[in-house]
Amino acid sequence: MDEGDTEAVGFSPRKASLSLYGLTNAPESAALLKCLGKHKTGAGCLYINKLADVDEGVLAELTSIGYRYGTTVLHSQ
């Protein structure tokens, strides 16, 4: 089995939207996404057009639990 390193959470500014990775994997993410504001999800990514469209406190919480989940639960699998 090949092993590699990857980020627990990531961010990529794209022309169409901001792409955030690793924020939708944790089980508690689903409830927070309902409170986030205008966004889309797909293929493990969270897409937002601009920060003004979302609740930054909820986004911070998603980032925190996504990082925690990525460095503990997913890392141990």
PDB file of C-alpha atoms in Angstrom:
ATOM      1  CA  MET A   1       0.000   0.000   0.000  1.00  0.00           C
ATOM      2  CA  ASP A   2       1.333   3.407  -0.958  1.00  0.00           C
ATOM      3  CA  GLU A   3       1.280   6.074   1.685  1.00  0.00           C
ATOM      4  CA  GLY A   4       1.363   9.826   1.259  1.00  0.00           C
ATOM      5  CA  ASP A   5       0.727  13.072   3.005  1.00  0.00           C
ATOM      6  CA  THR A   6      -2.149  15.417   2.335  1.00  0.00           C
ATOM      7  CA  GLU A   7      -3.665  18.384   4.081  1.00  0.00           C
ATOM      8  CA  ALA A   8      -6.387  17.881   6.678  1.00  0.00           C
ATOM      9  CA  VAL A   9      -8.228  20.948   5.374  1.00  0.00           C
ATOM     10  CA  GLY A  10      -7.462  23.074   2.358  1.00  0.00           C
ATOM     11  CA  PHE A  11      -8.500  26.168   0.444  1.00  0.00           C
ATOM     12  CA  SER A  12      -8.267  27.052  -3.221  1.00  0.00           C
ATOM     13  CA  PRO A  13      -9.516  30.312  -4.730  1.00  0.00           C
ATOM     14  CA  ARG A  14     -11.077  29.439  -8.080  1.00  0.00           C
ATOM     15  CA  LYS A  15     -12.518  31.705 -10.724  1.00  0.00           C
ATOM     16  CA  ALA A  16     -16.095  30.514 -10.131  1.00  0.00           C
ATOM     17  CA  SER A  17     -15.967  30.097  -6.341  1.00  0.00           C
ATOM     18  CA  LEU A  18     -13.843  29.461  -3.276  1.00  0.00           C
ATOM     19  CA  SER A  19     -13.190  25.732  -2.857  1.00  0.00           C
ATOM     20  CA  LEU A  20     -12.650  24.393   0.649  1.00  0.00           C
ATOM     21  CA  TYR A  21     -11.547  20.819   1.233  1.00  0.00           C
ATOM     22  CA  GLY A  22     -11.979  18.600   4.283  1.00  0.00           C
ATOM     23  CA  LEU A  23     -14.826  20.563   5.862  1.00  0.00           C
ATOM     24  CA  THR A  24     -17.656  18.167   5.031  1.00  0.00           C
ATOM     25  CA  ASN A  25     -16.192  14.822   6.184  1.00  0.00           C
ATOM     26  CA  ALA A  26     -16.958  14.903   9.910  1.00  0.00           C
ATOM     27  CA  PRO A  27     -20.380  13.592  10.968  1.00  0.00           C
ATOM     28  CA  GLU A  28     -21.223  16.865  12.725  1.00  0.00           C
ATOM     29  CA  SER A  29     -20.647  18.839   9.507  1.00  0.00           C
ATOM     30  CA  ALA A  30     -24.136  18.138   8.147  1.00  0.00           C
ATOM     31  CA  ALA A  31     -25.875  20.118  10.903  1.00  0.00           C
ATOM     32  CA  LEU A  32     -23.446  23.032  10.583  1.00  0.00           C
ATOM     33  CA  LEU A  33     -23.837  23.200   6.807  1.00  0.00           C
ATOM     34  CA  LYS A  34     -27.541  23.927   7.315  1.00  0.00           C
ATOM     35  CA  CYS A  35     -26.543  27.080   9.241  1.00  0.00           C
ATOM     36  CA  LEU A  36     -23.677  28.147   6.991  1.00  0.00           C
ATOM     37  CA  GLY A  37     -25.506  30.230   4.409  1.00  0.00           C
ATOM     38  CA  LYS A  38     -25.285  30.184   0.614  1.00  0.00           C
ATOM     39  CA  HIS A  39     -23.002  27.335  -0.485  1.00  0.00           C
ATOM     40  CA  LYS A  40     -22.752  24.159  -2.560  1.00  0.00           C
ATOM     41  CA  THR A  41     -21.116  20.840  -1.815  1.00  0.00           C
ATOM     42  CA  GLY A  42     -19.789  18.099  -4.011  1.00  0.00           C
ATOM     43  CA  ALA A  43     -17.063  15.452  -4.157  1.00  0.00           C
ATOM     44  CA  GLY A  44     -15.906  16.228  -0.615  1.00  0.00           C
ATOM     45  CA  CYS A  45     -15.649  19.958  -1.307  1.00  0.00           C
ATOM     46  CA  LEU A  46     -17.456  23.002  -0.018  1.00  0.00           C
ATOM     47  CA  TYR A  47     -17.961  25.802  -2.538  1.00  0.00           C
ATOM     48  CA  ILE A  48     -18.816  29.390  -1.647  1.00  0.00           C
ATOM     49  CA  ASN A  49     -18.951  32.377  -3.986  1.00  0.00           C
ATOM     50  CA  LYS A  50     -17.744  34.916  -1.427  1.00  0.00           C
ATOM     51  CA  LEU A  51     -17.228  35.102   2.329  1.00  0.00           C
ATOM     52  CA  ALA A  52     -20.090  37.571   2.676  1.00  0.00           C
ATOM     53  CA  ASP A  53     -22.480  34.753   1.637  1.00  0.00           C
ATOM     54  CA  VAL A  54     -21.749  32.637   4.714  1.00  0.00           C
ATOM     55  CA  ASP A  55     -21.649  32.860   8.484  1.00  0.00           C
ATOM     56  CA  GLU A  56     -17.925  33.144   9.265  1.00  0.00           C
ATOM     57  CA  GLY A  57     -18.393  31.690  12.752  1.00  0.00           C
ATOM     58  CA  VAL A  58     -19.975  28.550  11.287  1.00  0.00           C
ATOM     59  CA  LEU A  59     -17.205  28.383   8.678  1.00  0.00           C
ATOM     60  CA  ALA A  60     -14.598  28.600  11.447  1.00  0.00           C
ATOM     61  CA  GLU A  61     -16.332  25.773  13.328  1.00  0.00           C
ATOM     62  CA  LEU A  62     -16.465  23.627  10.166  1.00  0.00           C
ATOM     63  CA  THR A  63     -12.744  24.239   9.656  1.00  0.00           C
ATOM     64  CA  SER A  64     -11.962  23.305  13.249  1.00  0.00           C
ATOM     65  CA  ILE A  65     -13.951  20.060  13.271  1.00  0.00           C
ATOM     66  CA  GLY A  66     -12.742  19.207   9.756  1.00  0.00           C
ATOM     67  CA  TYR A  67      -9.130  19.569  10.863  1.00  0.00           C
ATOM     68  CA  ARG A  68      -9.734  17.591  14.041  1.00  0.00           C
ATOM     69  CA  TYR A  69     -11.501  14.829  12.099  1.00  0.00           C
ATOM     70  CA  GLY A  70      -8.826  14.746   9.398  1.00  0.00           C
ATOM     71  CA  THR A  71      -5.949  14.521  11.849  1.00  0.00           C
ATOM     72  CA  THR A  72      -7.506  12.009  14.217  1.00  0.00           C
ATOM     73  CA  VAL A  73     -10.263   9.805  12.776  1.00  0.00           C
ATOM     74  CA  LEU A  74      -9.170   9.742   9.134  1.00  0.00           C
ATOM     75  CA  HIS A  75      -5.488   9.629  10.032  1.00  0.00           C
ATOM     76  CA  SER A  76      -5.956   6.509  12.142  1.00  0.00           C
ATOM     77  CA  GLN A  77      -7.744   4.553   9.391  1.00  0.00           C
TER      78      GLN A  77
END
